[in-house]
Short mmCIF file of C-alpha atoms in Angstrom, two decimals:
data_model
loop_
_atom_site.label_atom_id
_atom_site.label_comp_id
_atom_site.label_asym_id
_atom_site.label_seq_id
_atom_site.Cartn_x
_atom_site.Cartn_y
_atom_site.Cartn_z
CA MET A 1 14.43 169.41 18.52
CA ASN A 2 15.12 172.16 15.97
CA LEU A 3 17.73 171.94 13.22
CA TYR A 4 20.12 174.34 14.92
CA LYS A 5 20.20 172.09 17.99
CA ARG A 6 20.59 168.95 15.91
CA ILE A 7 23.70 170.37 14.29
CA TYR A 8 25.32 170.98 17.65
CA PHE A 9 24.01 168.17 19.81
CA GLY A 10 23.95 165.48 17.18
CA GLY A 11 27.45 166.21 15.93
CA LEU A 12 26.32 166.69 12.33
CA LEU A 13 29.29 168.79 11.39
CA SER A 14 28.53 168.63 7.69
CA LEU A 15 25.37 170.59 6.98
CA CYS A 16 22.73 169.01 4.80
CA LEU A 17 23.18 170.05 1.21
CA CYS A 18 19.69 171.48 1.15
CA LEU A 19 20.78 174.16 3.62
CA PHE A 20 23.33 175.58 1.19
CA SER A 21 21.45 177.73 -1.25
CA ILE A 22 21.87 180.55 -3.69
CA SER A 23 18.48 181.83 -4.72
CA TYR A 24 18.62 184.76 -7.11
CA VAL A 25 15.39 186.74 -7.28
CA GLU A 26 14.04 189.57 -9.36
CA ALA A 27 13.22 192.91 -7.77
CA LYS A 28 9.49 193.51 -7.51
CA SER A 29 7.97 196.95 -7.91
CA SER A 30 5.98 196.29 -4.75
CA ASP A 31 9.07 195.50 -2.62
CA LYS A 32 9.86 197.73 0.31
CA ILE A 33 13.51 198.70 -0.20
CA VAL A 34 15.82 199.71 2.63
CA SER A 35 19.43 200.90 2.27
CA GLY A 36 22.28 198.78 3.56
CA ASN A 37 23.24 201.34 6.21
CA ASN A 38 19.71 201.80 7.56
CA GLY A 39 19.70 202.71 11.25
CA ALA A 40 17.70 199.61 12.14
CA ILE A 41 20.62 197.38 11.11
CA ARG A 42 23.39 196.81 13.63
CA TYR A 43 26.74 195.75 12.15
CA VAL A 44 29.38 194.13 14.36
CA GLY A 45 32.95 193.97 13.11
CA ARG A 46 34.99 196.06 10.72
CA THR A 47 32.83 197.70 8.07
CA ILE A 48 32.78 200.77 5.85
CA ALA A 49 29.57 202.67 5.11
CA HIS A 50 29.59 204.39 1.71
CA MET A 51 27.93 207.61 0.60
CA ASP A 52 25.41 205.68 -1.51
CA GLY A 53 24.06 203.90 1.58
CA SER A 54 25.87 200.60 1.03
CA VAL A 55 28.13 198.82 3.54
CA SER A 56 31.26 196.78 2.76
CA PHE A 57 33.23 194.23 4.79
CA ASP A 58 35.32 191.11 4.31
CA TRP A 59 36.62 189.83 7.68
CA VAL A 60 35.34 186.39 8.65
CA GLY A 61 32.71 186.51 11.41
CA THR A 62 31.36 189.96 10.56
CA TYR A 63 27.65 189.95 11.32
CA PHE A 64 24.63 192.21 11.31
CA GLU A 65 21.39 192.13 13.25
CA THR A 66 17.95 193.63 12.97
CA LYS A 67 14.30 192.84 13.60
CA PHE A 68 11.91 192.53 10.70
CA THR A 69 8.28 191.99 9.84
CA GLY A 70 7.03 190.30 6.73
CA ASP A 71 7.73 186.76 5.57
CA ARG A 72 10.82 187.32 3.42
CA ILE A 73 14.03 189.30 3.03
CA SER A 74 16.30 189.44 0.01
CA ILE A 75 19.56 191.35 -0.10
CA GLN A 76 20.94 193.25 -3.06
CA LEU A 77 24.73 192.83 -2.85
CA SER A 78 27.99 192.68 -4.71
CA GLU A 79 30.61 190.05 -3.98
CA THR A 80 34.22 190.06 -5.17
CA GLY A 81 34.47 186.28 -4.94
CA THR A 82 32.33 183.78 -3.05
CA SER A 83 31.21 184.08 0.56
CA TYR A 84 28.98 181.87 2.66
CA TYR A 85 26.57 183.24 5.26
CA ASN A 86 24.78 181.72 8.23
CA VAL A 87 21.24 183.12 8.47
CA PHE A 88 19.60 182.93 11.90
CA VAL A 89 15.92 183.76 12.35
CA ASP A 90 14.72 183.96 15.94
CA LYS A 91 18.07 182.46 17.02
CA LYS A 92 17.63 179.31 14.91
CA LEU A 93 19.64 178.50 11.81
CA HIS A 94 17.31 179.27 8.91
CA LYS A 95 19.68 178.52 6.04
CA VAL A 96 23.24 178.88 4.76
CA VAL A 97 23.46 181.22 1.78
CA LYS A 98 26.14 181.28 -0.89
CA ALA A 99 26.77 184.83 -2.11
CA CYS A 100 28.46 185.72 -5.38
CA GLY A 101 27.96 188.06 -8.31
CA THR A 102 27.77 191.81 -8.82
CA ASP A 103 24.69 193.80 -7.88
CA THR A 104 22.62 190.65 -7.50
CA ILE A 105 19.52 190.12 -5.39
CA ILE A 106 19.69 186.95 -3.28
CA ASN A 107 16.96 185.57 -1.05
CA PHE A 108 18.14 185.18 2.57
CA VAL A 109 14.83 184.61 4.41
CA SER A 110 11.55 183.15 3.22
CA GLY A 111 8.44 181.46 4.58
CA VAL A 112 8.79 182.50 8.21
CA GLY A 113 5.44 184.18 8.81
CA ARG A 114 4.60 187.87 8.87
CA GLY A 115 5.15 188.57 12.58
CA LEU A 116 8.14 190.25 14.19
CA HIS A 117 11.37 188.23 13.89
CA ASN A 118 14.95 188.58 15.05
CA LEU A 119 17.51 188.30 12.26
CA THR A 120 21.26 187.70 12.43
CA ILE A 121 23.35 187.19 9.30
CA GLN A 122 26.96 186.10 9.85
CA LYS A 123 29.81 185.88 7.33
CA ARG A 124 31.13 182.39 7.95
CA THR A 125 34.04 182.46 5.47
CA GLU A 126 37.25 184.45 5.17
CA GLY A 127 37.99 187.70 3.39
CA GLU A 128 40.50 185.89 1.19
CA PHE A 129 37.58 184.33 -0.64
CA GLY A 130 35.37 187.37 -0.99
CA LYS A 131 34.44 190.88 0.11
CA THR A 132 30.74 191.74 0.37
CA THR A 133 28.98 195.04 -0.23
CA ILE A 134 25.40 195.23 1.02
CA HIS A 135 23.47 197.65 -1.21
CA LYS A 136 19.82 197.23 -0.23
CA PHE A 137 17.37 195.04 1.64
CA HIS A 138 14.23 193.98 -0.25
CA LEU A 139 11.25 193.24 2.01
CA ALA A 140 7.66 192.23 1.44
CA PRO A 141 5.34 195.21 0.77
CA SER A 142 4.00 195.01 4.33
CA GLY A 143 7.42 194.32 5.83
CA ASP A 144 9.69 196.63 7.76
CA LEU A 145 12.96 196.69 9.70
CA LYS A 146 12.92 197.47 13.41
CA ILE A 147 15.86 198.48 15.58
CA GLU A 148 17.52 195.51 17.27
CA HIS A 149 18.44 197.05 20.60
CA LYS A 150 21.81 195.92 21.86
CA THR A 151 21.40 193.16 24.41
CA ARG A 152 25.09 192.31 24.87
CA ASN A 153 27.28 194.50 27.04
CA ARG A 154 30.52 192.61 26.41
CA HIS A 155 32.78 192.48 23.38
CA ILE A 156 35.67 190.09 22.73
CA GLU A 157 38.09 190.54 19.85
CA PHE A 158 39.86 187.41 18.62
CA ILE A 159 43.07 187.67 16.59
CA GLY A 160 44.19 184.47 14.96
CA ASN A 161 44.64 182.09 12.09
CA SER A 162 42.68 179.16 10.63
CA LEU A 163 41.65 177.92 14.09
CA THR A 164 39.87 181.19 14.82
CA CYS A 165 38.26 181.07 11.35
CA GLY A 166 36.79 177.60 11.82
CA TYR A 167 38.79 176.32 8.83
CA GLY A 168 37.60 172.83 7.86
CA VAL A 169 35.45 172.55 10.99
CA GLU A 170 32.63 170.83 9.12
CA GLY A 171 34.92 168.35 7.38
CA LYS A 172 34.07 164.73 8.15
CA ASP A 173 37.62 163.39 8.31
CA LYS A 174 41.05 164.80 9.13
CA ASN A 175 42.34 163.69 5.74
CA ASP A 176 39.62 165.51 3.81
CA PRO A 177 40.80 168.42 1.63
CA PHE A 178 39.65 171.92 2.47
CA LYS A 179 36.43 173.10 0.86
CA LEU A 180 35.04 176.58 1.34
CA GLU A 181 31.68 175.07 2.28
CA THR A 182 33.23 173.39 5.35
CA GLU A 183 34.62 176.61 6.83
CA ASN A 184 32.27 177.95 9.51
CA CYS A 185 33.46 180.46 12.08
CA ASN A 186 30.25 179.90 14.02
CA LEU A 187 31.66 176.55 15.18
CA SER A 188 35.06 177.96 16.14
CA PHE A 189 36.25 178.18 19.76
CA SER A 190 36.12 181.96 19.37
CA THR A 191 32.40 182.32 18.72
CA ILE A 192 31.60 179.48 21.15
CA ILE A 193 33.30 181.50 23.91
CA ALA A 194 31.49 184.68 22.87
CA ARG A 195 28.11 182.92 22.96
CA TYR A 196 28.79 181.47 26.39
CA PHE A 197 29.47 184.93 27.83
CA ASN A 198 26.72 186.57 25.73
CA ALA A 199 29.35 188.83 24.17
CA ASP A 200 29.64 190.55 20.84
CA TYR A 201 32.74 189.46 18.96
CA SER A 202 34.99 190.51 16.12
CA LEU A 203 37.38 188.14 14.37
CA LEU A 204 40.63 189.36 12.88
CA ALA A 205 41.63 186.02 11.46
CA HIS A 206 43.20 184.69 8.29
CA SER A 207 44.21 181.10 7.65
CA GLY A 208 47.95 180.52 7.34
CA LEU A 209 49.03 183.79 8.91
CA GLY A 210 51.46 184.13 11.76
CA ALA A 211 52.96 186.86 13.88
CA VAL A 212 56.21 186.98 11.90
CA ARG A 213 56.06 184.09 9.40
CA ASN A 214 53.16 182.69 7.40
CA TYR A 215 52.57 179.03 6.68
CA GLY A 216 54.79 177.63 3.94
CA ASP A 217 56.74 180.85 3.33
CA SER A 218 60.27 180.39 2.01
CA VAL A 219 61.68 183.03 4.35
CA ARG A 220 61.82 183.33 8.14
CA VAL A 221 60.17 186.75 8.16
CA SER A 222 57.14 187.15 5.89
CA ALA A 223 56.39 190.47 4.21
CA ILE A 224 52.77 190.73 5.46
CA THR A 225 51.57 189.01 8.64
CA MET A 226 48.82 189.56 11.19
CA LYS A 227 50.77 192.43 12.74
CA ASP A 228 50.06 194.32 9.49
CA LYS A 229 46.54 193.07 8.70
CA MET A 230 45.25 193.94 12.17
CA LEU A 231 45.62 197.62 11.22
CA GLN A 232 43.38 197.24 8.17
CA THR A 233 39.64 197.74 7.77
CA PHE A 234 39.59 194.94 5.20
CA ASP A 235 41.47 191.67 5.48
CA MET A 236 42.51 191.81 1.83
CA SER A 237 43.26 195.51 1.36
CA SER A 238 45.96 197.61 3.02
CA ILE A 239 44.56 200.91 1.73
CA GLU A 240 41.81 201.58 4.27
CA LYS A 241 43.28 201.78 7.78
CA TRP A 242 41.07 200.85 10.71
CA ASN A 243 39.89 203.50 13.13
CA TYR A 244 40.37 201.90 16.55
CA SER A 245 37.87 204.27 18.13
CA SER A 246 35.04 202.61 16.18
CA TYR A 247 34.54 200.01 18.89
CA HIS A 248 36.33 199.11 22.10
CA PRO A 249 36.43 195.44 23.15
CA ASP A 250 36.61 194.39 26.79
CA LEU A 251 39.07 191.59 26.04
CA VAL A 252 41.41 190.52 23.23
CA VAL A 253 42.32 186.85 22.71
CA ILE A 254 45.31 186.13 20.45
CA ASN A 255 45.96 182.69 18.99
CA LEU A 256 49.06 183.01 16.79
CA GLY A 257 52.30 181.05 16.45
CA THR A 258 51.23 177.74 14.92
CA ASN A 259 52.02 178.89 11.37
CA ASP A 260 55.22 180.65 12.43
CA PHE A 261 56.79 177.37 13.53
CA SER A 262 54.98 174.79 11.41
CA LEU A 263 57.72 174.34 8.78
CA GLU A 264 61.29 175.36 8.11
CA PRO A 265 62.75 177.93 8.02
CA GLN A 266 61.49 178.87 11.49
CA PRO A 267 61.96 182.44 12.72
CA TYR A 268 64.59 183.23 15.31
CA LYS A 269 63.45 183.90 18.83
CA SER A 270 64.32 187.59 18.49
CA GLU A 271 62.32 187.88 15.25
CA PHE A 272 59.22 186.25 16.74
CA ILE A 273 59.33 188.34 19.91
CA LYS A 274 59.78 191.57 17.94
CA ALA A 275 56.75 190.88 15.73
CA TYR A 276 54.51 189.68 18.57
CA LYS A 277 55.49 192.69 20.69
CA GLN A 278 54.44 194.90 17.79
CA ILE A 279 50.99 193.27 17.84
CA LEU A 280 50.66 193.84 21.58
CA THR A 281 51.91 197.41 21.34
CA GLN A 282 49.43 198.21 18.58
CA LEU A 283 46.61 196.82 20.72
CA ARG A 284 47.71 198.98 23.63
CA GLU A 285 47.74 202.04 21.38
CA GLY A 286 44.29 201.21 20.00
CA TYR A 287 42.45 199.94 23.06
CA GLY A 288 44.36 201.04 26.14
CA GLN A 289 44.93 198.78 29.13
CA ILE A 290 42.30 196.12 28.48
CA PRO A 291 43.15 192.48 29.31
CA ILE A 292 44.90 190.51 26.56
CA ILE A 293 45.19 186.71 26.50
CA CYS A 294 48.00 185.14 24.45
CA ILE A 295 47.32 181.47 23.71
CA TYR A 296 50.17 179.01 23.35
CA SER A 297 48.70 176.26 21.17
CA CYS A 298 49.39 172.61 21.87
CA THR A 299 50.53 172.18 18.24
CA ILE A 300 53.53 174.52 18.59
CA PRO A 301 56.91 172.85 19.25
CA ALA A 302 57.62 172.73 22.99
CA PRO A 303 60.85 174.82 23.05
CA VAL A 304 58.98 177.80 21.58
CA TYR A 305 57.06 178.23 24.85
CA ASN A 306 60.18 179.94 26.15
CA TYR A 307 59.77 182.56 23.40
CA TYR A 308 56.33 183.44 24.77
CA GLU A 309 57.60 183.57 28.33
CA SER A 310 60.37 185.94 27.29
CA LEU A 311 57.86 188.02 25.34
CA ILE A 312 55.57 188.42 28.35
CA ALA A 313 58.52 189.27 30.58
CA GLU A 314 59.72 191.95 28.15
CA MET A 315 56.26 193.51 27.92
CA ASN A 316 56.13 193.77 31.73
CA ASP A 317 52.39 194.31 31.55
CA SER A 318 50.16 192.82 34.26
CA ASN A 319 47.17 192.88 31.91
CA ILE A 320 48.78 190.52 29.37
CA HIS A 321 48.28 186.84 30.20
CA LEU A 322 49.91 183.73 28.70
CA ILE A 323 47.70 180.63 28.56
CA LYS A 324 49.16 177.26 27.55
CA LEU A 325 46.71 174.71 26.16
CA ASN A 326 47.15 171.11 27.24
CA ASN A 327 49.00 168.87 24.79
CA GLU A 328 46.44 166.11 25.40
CA LEU A 329 43.45 168.37 24.81
CA LEU A 330 42.33 166.96 21.44
CA ASP A 331 41.70 163.33 20.53
CA GLU A 332 43.07 162.42 17.11
CA ARG A 333 40.21 159.98 16.57
CA TYR A 334 37.26 162.29 17.15
CA ASP A 335 38.27 165.94 17.30
CA TYR A 336 39.48 166.77 13.79
CA GLY A 337 37.73 167.93 10.65
CA ALA A 338 39.29 168.63 7.27
CA VAL A 339 43.08 169.00 6.83
CA TRP A 340 43.83 168.09 10.45
CA HIS A 341 41.98 171.11 11.79
CA PRO A 342 39.67 170.81 14.80
CA ASN A 343 36.06 169.94 14.20
CA TYR A 344 33.24 171.21 16.39
CA SER A 345 34.12 168.75 19.14
CA GLY A 346 37.73 169.95 19.13
CA HIS A 347 36.71 173.59 19.19
CA ARG A 348 34.30 172.96 22.09
CA LYS A 349 37.14 171.42 24.08
CA THR A 350 39.32 174.45 23.39
CA ALA A 351 36.53 176.80 24.40
CA MET A 352 35.84 174.85 27.59
CA SER A 353 39.53 175.10 28.51
CA LEU A 354 39.51 178.88 28.13
CA ILE A 355 36.11 179.80 29.56
CA PRO A 356 37.05 179.32 33.26
CA ILE A 357 40.20 181.38 32.77
CA ILE A 358 38.29 184.18 31.08
CA SER A 359 35.65 184.02 33.78
CA THR A 360 38.25 184.55 36.51
CA LEU A 361 40.25 187.15 34.59
CA MET A 362 37.22 189.24 33.57
CA ARG A 363 35.10 188.50 36.65
CA TRP A 364 32.38 187.26 34.36
CA GLU A 365 30.23 184.73 36.18
CA MET A 366 30.16 181.16 34.94
CA ILE A 367 26.54 180.10 34.67
CA GLU A 368 24.73 176.78 34.19
CA LYS A 369 24.83 176.84 30.44
CA ARG A 370 25.91 174.38 27.76
CA VAL A 371 29.11 175.39 25.97
CA GLU A 372 27.96 175.48 22.36
#
């Protein structure tokens, strides 16, 4: 059984330390060098391509795919903070790479043989911790990049908070503190759902954010919430506005509200509905009449469910659906990672609750396939 399967099936939610690596390398004169925006590389998520051939992004879950020959790939990049990346070669987890530094060359793939390989590199941590700019790919002298033809004809966009990010998912205990190394969007309910339906995905997610009020804010209405960030190309910059024509998802899944009502002072019903309606209206303006699922989390105080019901009634939109998760969904003994956030088991349960609903709503067939 390969390592990727052991992580999922064996419940090893904390990756072996040997998987986390930061291997700086020196450029070799014999390297084949390819620009970050080369046509053989397929980026999924919100990115900006620059005139010098580099590509920048910061949203958690942004990923890029290609095929390559040669036995190694290093990436010349700049990082504003620290980001962690899952590196998949031929659909198996090859390593987890820590990226930091300015204009550094970091090894992402090595020792895999010189044949043709599939490569997916996924940003597993949030934009709050770092924005990445991919300058160049360094390949072996005999290596090359090949176009990875799109094999997925579905796209789901997830808008959310720490749950969508996979915050603390690899923590061993619910009382563990958060560590950046234990955040892994690839184990979140969002990417689990996308994998089940063989869909591309984009994550607009930031821990602690709400629709109208962010976690721990001293006021009922926060200055910047997800209603504002969803309009941005970068999570951590309001300057570059996103062009909604860049991609068009088939479905949007929103999981917001937990932070709005986690602590006092809680927003008024009218304030919450106004902000959430703005999110829905902006999605309608950007994507048209695609289906939207609004999740009511089991951790939100029960009376607030009426706010969501009123919201849906006011929208009067048959393509907006309210889904309430079961209060007994997660087991306190087994389903939590760091800081009382769901671990992989908890996220699988959430995904398995939503998959049949999505299947019916989207008319996407449920197949004999493990939810992982």
